[in-house]
Coordinates of C-alpha atoms in Angstrom, one line a residue:
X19 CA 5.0 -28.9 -0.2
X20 CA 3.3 -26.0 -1.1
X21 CA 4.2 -23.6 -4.0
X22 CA 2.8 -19.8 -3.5
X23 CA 2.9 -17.5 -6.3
X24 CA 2.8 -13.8 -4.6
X25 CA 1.7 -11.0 -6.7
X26 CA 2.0 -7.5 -5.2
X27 CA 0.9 -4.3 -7.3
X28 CA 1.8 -0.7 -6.2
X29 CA 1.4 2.3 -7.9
X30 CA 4.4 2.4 -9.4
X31 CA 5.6 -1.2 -9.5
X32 CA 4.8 -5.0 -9.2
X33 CA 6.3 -7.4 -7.0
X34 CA 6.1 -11.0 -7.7
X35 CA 7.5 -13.8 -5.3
X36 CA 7.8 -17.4 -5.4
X37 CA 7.6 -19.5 -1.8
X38 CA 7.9 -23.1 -1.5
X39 CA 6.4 -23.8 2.4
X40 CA 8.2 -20.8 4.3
X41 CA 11.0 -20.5 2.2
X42 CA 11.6 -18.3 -0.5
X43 CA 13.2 -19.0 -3.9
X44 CA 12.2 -16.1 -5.9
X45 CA 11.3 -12.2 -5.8
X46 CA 11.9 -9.6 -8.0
X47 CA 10.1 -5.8 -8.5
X48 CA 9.0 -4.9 -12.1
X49 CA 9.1 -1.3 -12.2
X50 CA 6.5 0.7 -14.5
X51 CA 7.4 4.0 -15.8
X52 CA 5.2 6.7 -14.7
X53 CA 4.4 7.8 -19.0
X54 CA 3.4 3.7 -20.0
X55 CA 1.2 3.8 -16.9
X56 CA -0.4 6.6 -18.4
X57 CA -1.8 5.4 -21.2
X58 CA -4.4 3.4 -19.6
X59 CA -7.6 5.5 -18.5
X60 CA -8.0 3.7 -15.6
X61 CA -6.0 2.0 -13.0
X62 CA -8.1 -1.5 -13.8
X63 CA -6.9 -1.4 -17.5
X64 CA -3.6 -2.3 -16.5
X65 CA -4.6 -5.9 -15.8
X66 CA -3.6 -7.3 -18.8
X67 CA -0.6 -5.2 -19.0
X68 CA 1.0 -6.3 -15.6
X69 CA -0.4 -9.7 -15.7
X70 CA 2.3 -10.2 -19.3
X71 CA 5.1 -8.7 -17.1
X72 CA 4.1 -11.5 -14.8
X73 CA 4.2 -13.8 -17.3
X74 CA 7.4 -12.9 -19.0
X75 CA 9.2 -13.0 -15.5
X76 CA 8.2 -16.5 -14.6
X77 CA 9.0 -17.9 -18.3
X78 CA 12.3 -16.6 -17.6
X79 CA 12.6 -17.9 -14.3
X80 CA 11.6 -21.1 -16.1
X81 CA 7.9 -21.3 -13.6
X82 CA 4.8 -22.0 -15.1
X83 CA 1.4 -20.9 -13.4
X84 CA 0.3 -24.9 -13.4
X85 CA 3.4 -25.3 -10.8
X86 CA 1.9 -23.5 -8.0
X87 CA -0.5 -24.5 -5.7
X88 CA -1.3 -21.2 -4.0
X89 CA -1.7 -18.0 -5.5
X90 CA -2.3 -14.8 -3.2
X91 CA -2.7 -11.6 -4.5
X92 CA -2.6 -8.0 -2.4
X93 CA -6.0 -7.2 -1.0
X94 CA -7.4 -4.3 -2.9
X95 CA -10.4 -1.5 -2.2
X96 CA -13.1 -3.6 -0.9
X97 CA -15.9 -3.3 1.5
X98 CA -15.1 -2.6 5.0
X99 CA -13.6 -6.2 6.2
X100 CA -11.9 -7.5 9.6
X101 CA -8.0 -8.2 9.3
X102 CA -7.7 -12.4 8.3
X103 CA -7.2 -14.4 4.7
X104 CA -9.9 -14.4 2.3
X105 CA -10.9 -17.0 -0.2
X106 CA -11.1 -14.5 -3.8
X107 CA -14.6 -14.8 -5.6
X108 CA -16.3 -14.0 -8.1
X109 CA -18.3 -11.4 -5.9
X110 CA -14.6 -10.0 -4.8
X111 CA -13.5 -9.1 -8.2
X112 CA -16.6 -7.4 -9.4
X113 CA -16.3 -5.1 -7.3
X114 CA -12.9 -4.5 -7.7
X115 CA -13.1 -4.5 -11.6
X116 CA -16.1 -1.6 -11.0
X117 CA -13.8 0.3 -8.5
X118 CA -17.2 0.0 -6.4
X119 CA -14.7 1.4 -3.2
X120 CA -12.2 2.8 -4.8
X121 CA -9.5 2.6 -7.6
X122 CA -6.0 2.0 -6.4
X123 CA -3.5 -0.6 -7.4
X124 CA -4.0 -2.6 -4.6
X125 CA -7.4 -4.2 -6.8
X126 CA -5.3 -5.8 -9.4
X127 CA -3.7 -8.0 -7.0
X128 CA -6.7 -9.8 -5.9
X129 CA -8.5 -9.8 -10.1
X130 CA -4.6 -11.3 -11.9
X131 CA -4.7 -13.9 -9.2
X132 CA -8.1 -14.8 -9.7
X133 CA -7.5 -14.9 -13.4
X134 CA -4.6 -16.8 -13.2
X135 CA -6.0 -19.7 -10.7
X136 CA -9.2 -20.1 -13.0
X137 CA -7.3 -22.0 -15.5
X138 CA -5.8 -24.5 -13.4
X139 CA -8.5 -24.8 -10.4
X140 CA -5.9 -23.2 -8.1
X141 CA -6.7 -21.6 -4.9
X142 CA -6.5 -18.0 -4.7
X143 CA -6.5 -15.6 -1.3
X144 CA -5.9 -12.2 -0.5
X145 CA -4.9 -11.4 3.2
X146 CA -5.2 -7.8 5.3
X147 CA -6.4 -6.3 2.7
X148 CA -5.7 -2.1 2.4
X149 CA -9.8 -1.4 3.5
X150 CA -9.4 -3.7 6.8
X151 CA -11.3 -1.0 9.2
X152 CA -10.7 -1.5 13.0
X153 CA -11.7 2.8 13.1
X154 CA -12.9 3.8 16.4
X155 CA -16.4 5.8 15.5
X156 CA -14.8 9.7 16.1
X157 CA -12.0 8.7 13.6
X158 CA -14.9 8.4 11.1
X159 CA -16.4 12.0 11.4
X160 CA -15.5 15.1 8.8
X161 CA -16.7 18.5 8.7
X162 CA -19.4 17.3 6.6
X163 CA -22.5 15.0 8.1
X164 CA -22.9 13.2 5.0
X165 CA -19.3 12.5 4.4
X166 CA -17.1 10.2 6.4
X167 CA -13.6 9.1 7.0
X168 CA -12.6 5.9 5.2
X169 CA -10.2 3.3 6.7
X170 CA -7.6 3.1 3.9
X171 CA -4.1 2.4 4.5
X172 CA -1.2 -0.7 4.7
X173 CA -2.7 -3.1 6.9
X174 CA -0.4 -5.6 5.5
X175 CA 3.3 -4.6 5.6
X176 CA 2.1 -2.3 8.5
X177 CA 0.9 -5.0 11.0
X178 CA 4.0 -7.5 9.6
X179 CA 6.9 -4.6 10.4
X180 CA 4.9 -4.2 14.1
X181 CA 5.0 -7.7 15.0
X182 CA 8.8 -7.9 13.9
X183 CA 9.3 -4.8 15.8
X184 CA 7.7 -7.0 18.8
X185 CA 9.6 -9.8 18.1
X186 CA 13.4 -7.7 18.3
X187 CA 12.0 -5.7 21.5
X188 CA 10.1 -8.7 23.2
X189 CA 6.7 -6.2 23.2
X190 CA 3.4 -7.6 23.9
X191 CA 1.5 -6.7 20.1
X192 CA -1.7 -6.6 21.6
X193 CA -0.4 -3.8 24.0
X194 CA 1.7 -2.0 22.1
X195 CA 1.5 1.9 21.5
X196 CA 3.0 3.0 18.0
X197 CA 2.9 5.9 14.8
X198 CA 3.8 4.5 11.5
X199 CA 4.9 5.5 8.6
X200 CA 4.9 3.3 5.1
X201 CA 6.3 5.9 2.9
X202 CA 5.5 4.2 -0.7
X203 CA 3.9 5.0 -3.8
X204 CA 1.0 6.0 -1.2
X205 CA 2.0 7.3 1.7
X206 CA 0.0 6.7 4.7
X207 CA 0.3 7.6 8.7
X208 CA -1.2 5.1 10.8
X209 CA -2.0 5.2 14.6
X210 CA -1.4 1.7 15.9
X211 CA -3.3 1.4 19.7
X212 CA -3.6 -2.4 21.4
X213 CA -3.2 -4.5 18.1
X214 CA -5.5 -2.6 16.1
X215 CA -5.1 0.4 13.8
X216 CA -7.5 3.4 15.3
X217 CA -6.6 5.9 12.4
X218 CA -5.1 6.5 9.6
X219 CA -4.4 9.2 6.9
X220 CA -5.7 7.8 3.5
X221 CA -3.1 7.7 0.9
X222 CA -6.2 8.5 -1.6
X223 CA -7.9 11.6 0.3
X224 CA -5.3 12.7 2.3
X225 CA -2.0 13.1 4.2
X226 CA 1.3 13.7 2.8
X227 CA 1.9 13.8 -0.8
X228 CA 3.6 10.9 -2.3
X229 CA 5.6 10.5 -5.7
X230 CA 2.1 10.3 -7.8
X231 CA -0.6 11.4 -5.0
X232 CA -1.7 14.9 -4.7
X233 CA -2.2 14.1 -0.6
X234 CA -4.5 16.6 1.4
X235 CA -6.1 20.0 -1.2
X236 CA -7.6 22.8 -0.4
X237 CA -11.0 21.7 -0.8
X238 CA -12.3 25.2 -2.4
X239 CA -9.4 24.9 -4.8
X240 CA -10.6 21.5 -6.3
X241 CA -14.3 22.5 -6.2
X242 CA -13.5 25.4 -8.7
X243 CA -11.2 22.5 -10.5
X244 CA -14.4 19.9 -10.7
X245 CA -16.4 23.4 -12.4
X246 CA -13.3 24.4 -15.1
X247 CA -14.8 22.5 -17.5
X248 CA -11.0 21.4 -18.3
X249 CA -11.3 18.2 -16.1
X250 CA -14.4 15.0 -16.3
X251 CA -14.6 13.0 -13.3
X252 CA -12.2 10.0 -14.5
X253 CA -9.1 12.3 -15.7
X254 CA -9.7 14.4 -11.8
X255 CA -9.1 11.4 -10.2
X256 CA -6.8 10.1 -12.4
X257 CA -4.6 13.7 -11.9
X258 CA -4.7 13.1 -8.1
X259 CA -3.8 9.7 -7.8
X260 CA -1.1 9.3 -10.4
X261 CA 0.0 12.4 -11.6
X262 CA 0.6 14.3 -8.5
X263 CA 3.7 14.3 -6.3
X264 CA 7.1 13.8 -7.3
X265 CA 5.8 13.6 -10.7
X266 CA 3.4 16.8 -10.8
X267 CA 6.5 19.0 -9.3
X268 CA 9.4 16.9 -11.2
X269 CA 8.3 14.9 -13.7
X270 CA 9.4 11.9 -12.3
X271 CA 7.7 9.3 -9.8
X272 CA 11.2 8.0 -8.4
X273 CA 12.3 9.9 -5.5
X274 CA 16.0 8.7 -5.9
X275 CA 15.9 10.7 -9.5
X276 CA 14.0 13.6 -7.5
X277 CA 17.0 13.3 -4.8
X278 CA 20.3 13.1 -7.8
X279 CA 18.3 16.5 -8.8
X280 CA 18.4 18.4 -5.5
X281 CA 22.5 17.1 -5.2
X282 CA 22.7 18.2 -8.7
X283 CA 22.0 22.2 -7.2
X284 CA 18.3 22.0 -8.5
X285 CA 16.9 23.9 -5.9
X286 CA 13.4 23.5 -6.6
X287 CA 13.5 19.9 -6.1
X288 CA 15.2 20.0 -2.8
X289 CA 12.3 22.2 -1.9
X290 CA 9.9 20.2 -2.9
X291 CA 11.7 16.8 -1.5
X292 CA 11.5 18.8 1.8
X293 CA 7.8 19.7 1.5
X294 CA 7.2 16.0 1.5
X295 CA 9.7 15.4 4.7
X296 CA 7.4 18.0 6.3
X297 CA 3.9 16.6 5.4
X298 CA 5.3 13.5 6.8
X299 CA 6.3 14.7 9.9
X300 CA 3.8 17.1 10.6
X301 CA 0.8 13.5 10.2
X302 CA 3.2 11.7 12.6
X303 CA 2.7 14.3 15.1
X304 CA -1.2 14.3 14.0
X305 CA -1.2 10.7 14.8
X306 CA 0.7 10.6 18.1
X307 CA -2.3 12.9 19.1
X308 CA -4.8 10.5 17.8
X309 CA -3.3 7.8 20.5
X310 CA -4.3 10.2 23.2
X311 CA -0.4 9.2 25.0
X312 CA 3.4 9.1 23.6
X313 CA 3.9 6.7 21.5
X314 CA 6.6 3.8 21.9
X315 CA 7.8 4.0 18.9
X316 CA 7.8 5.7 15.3
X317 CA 8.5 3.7 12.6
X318 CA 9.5 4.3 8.9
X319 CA 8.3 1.5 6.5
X320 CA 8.0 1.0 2.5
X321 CA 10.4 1.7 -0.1
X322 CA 11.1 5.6 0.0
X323 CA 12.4 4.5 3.6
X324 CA 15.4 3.1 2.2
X325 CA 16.7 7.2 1.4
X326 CA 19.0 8.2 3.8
X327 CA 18.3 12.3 3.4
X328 CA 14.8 11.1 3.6
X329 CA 15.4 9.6 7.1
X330 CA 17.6 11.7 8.1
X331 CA 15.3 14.8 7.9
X332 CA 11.9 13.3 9.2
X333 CA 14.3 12.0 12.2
X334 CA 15.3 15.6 13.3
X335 CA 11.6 16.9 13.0
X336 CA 9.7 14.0 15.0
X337 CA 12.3 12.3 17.2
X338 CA 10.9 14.2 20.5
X339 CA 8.0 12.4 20.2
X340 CA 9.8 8.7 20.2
X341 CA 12.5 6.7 19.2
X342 CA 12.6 6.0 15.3
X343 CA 13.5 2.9 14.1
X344 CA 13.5 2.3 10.3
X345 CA 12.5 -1.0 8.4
X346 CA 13.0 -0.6 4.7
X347 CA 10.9 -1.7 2.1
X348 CA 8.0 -4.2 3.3
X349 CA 7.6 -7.7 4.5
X350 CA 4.2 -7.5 2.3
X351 CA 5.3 -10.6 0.3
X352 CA 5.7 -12.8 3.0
X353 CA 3.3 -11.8 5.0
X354 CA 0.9 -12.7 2.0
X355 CA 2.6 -15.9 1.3
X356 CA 2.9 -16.7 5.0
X357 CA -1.4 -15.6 5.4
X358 CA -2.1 -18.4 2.4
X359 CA -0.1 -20.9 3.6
X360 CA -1.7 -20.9 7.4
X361 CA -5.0 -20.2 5.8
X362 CA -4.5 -23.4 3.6
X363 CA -3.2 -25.7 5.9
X364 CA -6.1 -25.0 8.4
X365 CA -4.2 -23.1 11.1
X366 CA -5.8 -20.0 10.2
X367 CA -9.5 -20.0 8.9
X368 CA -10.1 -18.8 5.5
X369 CA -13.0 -15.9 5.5
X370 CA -15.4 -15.3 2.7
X371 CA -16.1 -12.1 1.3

């Protein structure tokens, strides 16, 4: 029998599961609070931080890292790779301890499992990770030669909710036609054409605003920002992709809290709760364009899916596009634990990086 530890950092958050085979025993989501998140300069400084959340969680749960035999960790901001399990390396981590394509949460999955496995020679994967490119080449283009579109986006939880989708409607995945949505920490809008994903908004450059991520700026705006002589490089970056949102607007990264505000009378809030409905909405439609037909579907994924208002309101703005259908939170952990255990019984072949 195999025992998978699962280890799944957001922006926000970090989920850990426990699978023994296909079955699992144990999951739970450690929430950070947007002010201790904070005090780290970068998003790689939280390593040690999270990995002692980690920790404390299995001693409770009376686990120790020498019971597991797999440990996968969430892909992170890698070079451009093909969808498929990967062995993590040395080469892997270095370049997501350097942020050498990007800095997002994502990387810390990949660099705790590694650390973790070292001890006790235990194999360690990452599976879909979020820089899996299947672009076609005119997705790639900008304004701006020297510039180009990245693929960035859910590849895991993404592809997972499409193939249950399948599953429920007896599609064909390789054929099928589809916008979503995985309204998270990040938000991202993907179009999904004939089992690949052809486009995407990047949660880090673009799209909607989420609960800590500015989204899509007026590029002359942030040009006179990067020239203010108020902002260095890191603490930019670090303003766009953590302290925008929900929490530059409210002062809060949960969008339950923003939500109890806007009931509360706040009106402000409502406003800008509805601003993010409408950025939503208005990349769905972007993205039904992208698939050059009418999509079969839309679907809502990730945790801000589970808010009714939030539903409710996207529904009325896209649903004469397509039917919405609405799977809440992710099937990111087993679709990791699920990846590691094919990948290390041999049914699936394990790719190096």
């Amino acid at each position: 029998m195999e025992k998978i530890l699962v280890i799944n950092p957001g922006s926000t958050s970090t989920k850990i599961a426990i699978y023994f085979d296909n079955s699992k025993i144990f999951e739970t989501n450690i929430a950070h609070d947007a002010a201790e998140l904070n005090k780290f300069e970068r998003i790689v400084d939280q390593c040690d931080f999270r990995k002692k959340h980690i920790l404390d969680i299995l001693e409770k749960e009376n686990y120790k890292i020498s019971d597991f035999t797999i440990i996968v960790g969430r892909g992170g901001l890698l070079k451009p790779l093909s969808a498929g399990t990967y062995r993590i390396d040395e080469n892997m981590v270095s370049d997501l301890k350097a942020c050498k394509y990007g800095e997002h949460a994502s990387n810390l999955g990949a660099i705790i499992a590694y650390d973790l496995s070292k001890t006790y020679n235990i194999p360690a994967f990452i599976a879909d990770p979020v820089s899996v490119d299947e672009f076609t080449e005119l997705a790639r283009l900008t304004g701006l030669k020297d510039i180009q579109r990245v693929s960035l986006d859910h590849p895991l939880n993404i592809r997972a909710i499409l193939r249950k989708y399948c599953e429920e409607e007896k599609k064909n995945f390789e054929n099928l036609c589809a916008v979503c949505a995985h309204l998270g920490g990040g938000i991202s809008v993907t179009a999904f054409k004939e089992g690949k994903l052809v486009d995407v908004s990047n949660p880090n450059e673009g799209g909607p605003f989420s609960t800590t991520r500015a989204g899509s700026l007026p590029s002359i705006d942030i040009v006179e920002m990067c020239y203010s002589n108020i902002y260095d490089m890191t603490s930019l970056k670090k303003l766009l992709l953590t302290q925008a949102g929900l929490v530059s607007y409210l002062g809060t990264n949960d969008l339950k809290v923003a939500i109890k505000m806007m009931d509360e009378g706040n009106s402000y809030a409502k406003d800008v709760v509805d601003a993010l409905c409408y950025q939503v909405s208005k990349e769905i439609g972007a993205m039904s364009l992208a698939l050059r037909r009418r999509p079969e579907v839309i679907i809502l994924t990730g945790g801000m899916s589970n808010s009714k208002y939030l539903v409710s309101v996207i529904k009325e703005r896209v649903s004469f596009i397509a039917p919405l259908k609405v799977y809440p939170g992710s099937d990111e952990m087993e679709a990791l634990a699920y990846a590691a255990l094919n990948a290390k019984s041999g049914k699936e072949e394990i790719k190096l990086y």
